[in-house]
């Protein structure tokens, strides 16, 4: 996997010594990289806007406690006081935020003087038309979706239609990528569609791996 073999090793190689430092992982997802940094001695807090990811992160923390606190939060409005952390990090999450500039300002706000903010993003050369923004009912940017997996598009669409009747989301594929297009009726619907698609992809990937093993 690109994350495990390329991106994360490079990110950790560049990461300064964090032993005993308080850190914030912005867009922590299911907490994989948060745990790696915690094992390096960082006193970690992770935030993500997805309830599904935060739930999985907390499940991993309960199974293998590392002292990490996970919270459901928006990177553009962090629920922390000024200068709360020694450092902040964001691994491959900033480019998926509709308002990345505000997220960077928030990261700067919660870092103590002398701290640092380290993040990784995709190089712009990889932002092809397979990347799609999702808009709310007023046409405002909400989020961008890209799923590099092969899956049953028809089954995913049926799942979305059962869960969110009347939605205007369509699903396309480019090579092995699933792309969600359309106009969401609300930011809540956009996030729900993202969560459903990610869980669908994860479930199918797990099933495929089990069948192949």
Coordinates of N, CA and C in Angstrom, one line a residue, residues 50-158:
X50 N -15.5 12.7 10.6 CA -16.3 11.5 10.3 C -16.6 10.7 11.6
X51 N -17.8 10.5 12.0 CA -18.2 9.7 13.1 C -17.7 8.3 13.0
X52 N -17.8 7.8 11.8 CA -17.4 6.4 11.5 C -15.9 6.2 11.8
X53 N -15.0 7.1 11.3 CA -13.6 7.0 11.6 C -13.3 7.2 13.1
X54 N -13.9 8.1 13.7 CA -13.7 8.3 15.2 C -14.1 7.1 16.0
X55 N -15.2 6.5 15.6 CA -15.6 5.3 16.3 C -14.6 4.2 16.1
X56 N -14.1 4.0 14.9 CA -13.1 3.0 14.7 C -11.8 3.3 15.4
X57 N -11.4 4.6 15.5 CA -10.2 5.0 16.2 C -10.3 4.7 17.7
X58 N -11.5 5.0 18.2 CA -11.7 4.7 19.7 C -11.7 3.2 19.9
X59 N -12.2 2.4 19.0 CA -12.2 1.0 19.2 C -10.8 0.5 19.2
X60 N -9.9 1.0 18.4 CA -8.5 0.6 18.4 C -7.8 1.0 19.7
X61 N -8.2 2.2 20.2 CA -7.6 2.6 21.4 C -8.0 1.8 22.6
X62 N -9.2 1.3 22.6 CA -9.7 0.5 23.7 C -9.0 -0.9 23.6
X63 N -8.7 -1.4 22.4 CA -8.1 -2.6 22.2 C -6.6 -2.6 22.6
X64 N -6.0 -1.5 22.2 CA -4.5 -1.3 22.5 C -4.3 0.1 23.0
X65 N -4.5 0.3 24.3 CA -4.4 1.7 24.8 C -3.0 2.3 24.7
X66 N -3.0 3.5 24.1 CA -1.8 4.3 24.0 C -2.0 5.7 24.6
X67 N -3.1 5.9 25.3 CA -3.3 7.2 25.9 C -3.8 8.3 24.9
X68 N -4.3 7.9 23.8 CA -4.8 8.8 22.7 C -6.3 9.2 23.0
X69 N -6.6 10.5 22.8 CA -7.9 10.9 22.9 C -8.4 11.3 21.5
X70 N -9.5 10.7 21.1 CA -10.1 11.0 19.8 C -11.4 11.8 20.0
X71 N -11.6 12.8 19.1 CA -12.7 13.6 19.2 C -13.3 13.9 17.8
X72 N -14.6 14.0 17.8 CA -15.3 14.4 16.6 C -15.3 15.9 16.5
X73 N -14.6 16.4 15.4 CA -14.4 17.9 15.3 C -14.1 18.3 13.9
X74 N -14.4 19.5 13.6 CA -14.1 20.1 12.3 C -12.8 20.8 12.3
X75 N -11.9 20.5 11.4 CA -10.6 21.1 11.3 C -10.6 22.6 11.2
X76 N -11.7 23.2 10.7 CA -11.8 24.6 10.5 C -12.3 25.3 11.7
X77 N -12.6 24.6 12.7 CA -13.1 25.2 14.0 C -12.8 24.2 15.1
X78 N -11.5 24.2 15.5 CA -11.0 23.2 16.4 C -11.5 23.6 17.8
X79 N -11.9 22.6 18.6 CA -12.5 22.8 19.9 C -11.4 22.8 21.0
X80 N -10.4 23.6 20.8 CA -9.3 23.7 21.7 C -8.9 25.1 21.9
X81 N -8.4 25.5 23.1 CA -7.9 26.8 23.4 C -6.6 27.1 22.6
X82 N -6.3 28.4 22.5 CA -5.1 28.8 21.9 C -3.9 28.1 22.6
X83 N -2.9 27.8 21.8 CA -1.6 27.3 22.3 C -1.8 26.0 23.2
X84 N -2.6 25.1 22.7 CA -2.9 23.9 23.5 C -1.9 22.7 23.3
X85 N -1.2 22.8 22.1 CA -0.4 21.7 21.7 C 1.0 22.1 21.4
X86 N 2.0 21.2 21.5 CA 3.3 21.4 21.1 C 3.5 21.3 19.6
X87 N 2.7 20.5 19.0 CA 2.8 20.3 17.5 C 1.5 19.8 17.0
X88 N 1.3 19.9 15.7 CA 0.1 19.4 15.0 C 0.6 18.7 13.8
X89 N -0.2 17.7 13.3 CA 0.2 17.0 12.1 C -1.1 16.7 11.3
X90 N -0.9 16.4 10.0 CA -2.1 16.1 9.2 C -1.5 15.2 8.0
X91 N -1.9 14.0 8.0 CA -1.3 13.1 7.0 C -2.4 12.8 5.9
X92 N -2.2 13.4 4.7 CA -3.1 13.2 3.6 C -4.5 13.5 3.9
X93 N -4.8 14.6 4.6 CA -6.1 15.0 4.9 C -6.4 16.5 4.4
X94 N -5.4 17.3 4.4 CA -5.7 18.7 4.1 C -6.3 18.9 2.7
X95 N -5.8 18.1 1.8 CA -6.3 18.4 0.4 C -7.7 18.0 0.2
X96 N -8.3 17.3 1.2 CA -9.7 16.9 1.1 C -10.7 17.8 1.8
X97 N -10.1 18.9 2.3 CA -10.9 19.9 3.0 C -11.3 21.0 2.1
X98 N -12.6 21.4 2.2 CA -13.1 22.5 1.3 C -12.5 23.8 1.6
X99 N -12.1 24.0 2.9 CA -11.5 25.3 3.3 C -10.2 25.0 4.0
X100 N -9.2 24.5 3.3 CA -7.9 24.2 3.9 C -7.2 25.3 4.5
X101 N -7.3 26.5 3.9 CA -6.7 27.7 4.5 C -7.1 28.0 5.9
X102 N -8.4 27.9 6.2 CA -8.9 28.1 7.5 C -8.4 27.0 8.5
X103 N -8.3 25.7 7.9 CA -7.8 24.6 8.8 C -6.3 24.9 9.2
X104 N -5.5 25.5 8.2 CA -4.1 25.8 8.6 C -4.1 26.9 9.6
X105 N -5.0 27.9 9.5 CA -5.0 28.9 10.5 C -5.4 28.4 11.9
X106 N -6.3 27.5 11.9 CA -6.7 26.8 13.2 C -5.6 26.0 13.8
X107 N -4.9 25.3 12.9 CA -3.7 24.5 13.4 C -2.7 25.5 14.0
X108 N -2.4 26.6 13.4 CA -1.4 27.5 13.9 C -1.9 28.1 15.2
X109 N -3.2 28.3 15.4 CA -3.8 28.9 16.6 C -3.5 28.0 17.8
X110 N -3.7 26.7 17.6 CA -3.6 25.8 18.8 C -2.2 25.3 19.1
X111 N -1.2 25.7 18.3 CA 0.1 25.3 18.5 C 0.8 26.3 19.4
X112 N 1.6 25.9 20.4 CA 2.4 26.8 21.2 C 3.5 27.4 20.5
X113 N 4.0 28.6 20.9 CA 5.2 29.2 20.3 C 6.3 28.2 20.3
X114 N 7.0 28.1 19.2 CA 8.1 27.2 19.1 C 7.7 25.8 18.6
X115 N 6.4 25.6 18.4 CA 6.0 24.3 18.0 C 6.0 24.2 16.5
X116 N 5.5 23.1 15.9 CA 5.5 22.9 14.5 C 4.2 22.3 14.0
X117 N 4.0 22.4 12.7 CA 2.8 21.8 12.0 C 3.4 21.1 10.8
X118 N 3.3 19.7 10.8 CA 3.8 18.9 9.7 C 2.6 18.3 9.0
X119 N 2.6 18.4 7.7 CA 1.4 17.8 7.0 C 1.9 17.2 5.6
X120 N 1.2 16.3 5.1 CA 1.4 15.7 3.8 C 0.2 15.8 3.0
X121 N 0.4 16.1 1.7 CA -0.8 16.2 0.7 C -0.3 15.6 -0.6
X122 N -1.3 15.4 -1.5 CA -1.0 14.9 -2.8 C -0.3 16.0 -3.6
X123 N 0.6 15.7 -4.5 CA 1.2 16.6 -5.4 C 0.1 17.0 -6.4
X124 N 0.0 18.3 -6.8 CA -1.0 18.8 -7.7 C -1.1 18.0 -9.0
X125 N 0.0 17.4 -9.4 CA 0.0 16.6 -10.7 C -1.0 15.4 -10.6
X126 N -1.3 15.0 -9.4 CA -2.2 13.9 -9.2 C -3.7 14.3 -9.2
X127 N -4.0 15.6 -9.2 CA -5.4 16.0 -9.1 C -6.0 16.1 -10.5
X128 N -6.4 14.9 -11.0 CA -7.0 14.8 -12.3 C -8.5 14.9 -12.1
X129 N -9.2 14.7 -13.2 CA -10.7 14.9 -13.2 C -11.4 13.7 -12.4
X130 N -10.6 12.7 -12.0 CA -11.2 11.7 -11.2 C -11.5 12.2 -9.8
X131 N -11.0 13.4 -9.4 CA -11.3 14.0 -8.1 C -12.5 14.9 -8.3
X132 N -13.5 14.7 -7.4 CA -14.7 15.5 -7.6 C -15.1 16.2 -6.2
X133 N -15.5 17.5 -6.4 CA -16.0 18.2 -5.2 C -17.5 17.8 -5.0
X134 N -17.9 17.9 -3.8 CA -19.4 17.7 -3.5 C -19.8 19.1 -2.9
X135 N -20.9 19.6 -3.4 CA -21.5 20.9 -3.0 C -22.7 20.7 -2.2
X136 N -23.0 21.8 -1.4 CA -24.2 21.8 -0.6 C -25.3 22.4 -1.5
X137 N -26.5 22.6 -0.9 CA -27.7 23.1 -1.6 C -27.5 24.5 -2.1
X138 N -26.6 25.2 -1.6 CA -26.3 26.6 -2.0 C -25.1 26.7 -3.0
X139 N -24.6 25.5 -3.4 CA -23.5 25.5 -4.3 C -22.1 25.7 -3.6
X140 N -22.1 25.7 -2.3 CA -20.8 25.9 -1.6 C -20.0 24.5 -1.6
X141 N -18.7 24.6 -1.7 CA -17.9 23.5 -1.6 C -18.0 22.8 -0.2
X142 N -18.1 21.5 -0.2 CA -18.2 20.8 1.1 C -17.0 19.9 1.3
X143 N -16.8 19.0 0.3 CA -15.7 18.1 0.4 C -15.4 17.5 -0.9
X144 N -14.3 16.8 -1.0 CA -13.8 16.1 -2.2 C -13.7 14.6 -2.0
X145 N -14.1 13.8 -2.9 CA -14.1 12.4 -2.7 C -13.3 11.7 -3.8
X146 N -12.6 10.7 -3.4 CA -11.9 9.8 -4.4 C -11.7 8.5 -3.7
X147 N -12.1 7.4 -4.3 CA -11.9 6.1 -3.7 C -11.2 5.2 -4.7
X148 N -9.9 4.9 -4.4 CA -9.1 4.1 -5.3 C -9.3 2.6 -5.1
X149 N -10.5 2.2 -5.5 CA -10.8 0.8 -5.3 C -11.7 0.3 -6.4
X150 N -11.8 -1.0 -6.6 CA -12.8 -1.6 -7.5 C -13.9 -2.1 -6.7
X151 N -15.1 -1.7 -7.0 CA -16.3 -2.2 -6.2 C -17.5 -2.3 -7.1
X152 N -18.6 -2.8 -6.5 CA -19.8 -2.9 -7.2 C -20.6 -1.6 -7.2
X153 N -20.5 -0.8 -8.3 CA -21.1 0.5 -8.3 C -22.6 0.4 -8.2
X154 N -23.2 -0.5 -8.8 CA -24.7 -0.7 -8.7 C -25.1 -0.9 -7.3
X155 N -24.4 -1.8 -6.6 CA -24.7 -2.1 -5.2 C -24.6 -0.9 -4.3
X156 N -23.5 -0.2 -4.6 CA -23.3 1.0 -3.7 C -24.4 2.1 -4.0
X157 N -24.8 2.3 -5.2 CA -25.8 3.2 -5.5 C -27.1 2.8 -4.9
X158 N -27.4 1.5 -4.9 CA -28.6 1.0 -4.3 C -28.6 1.2 -2.8

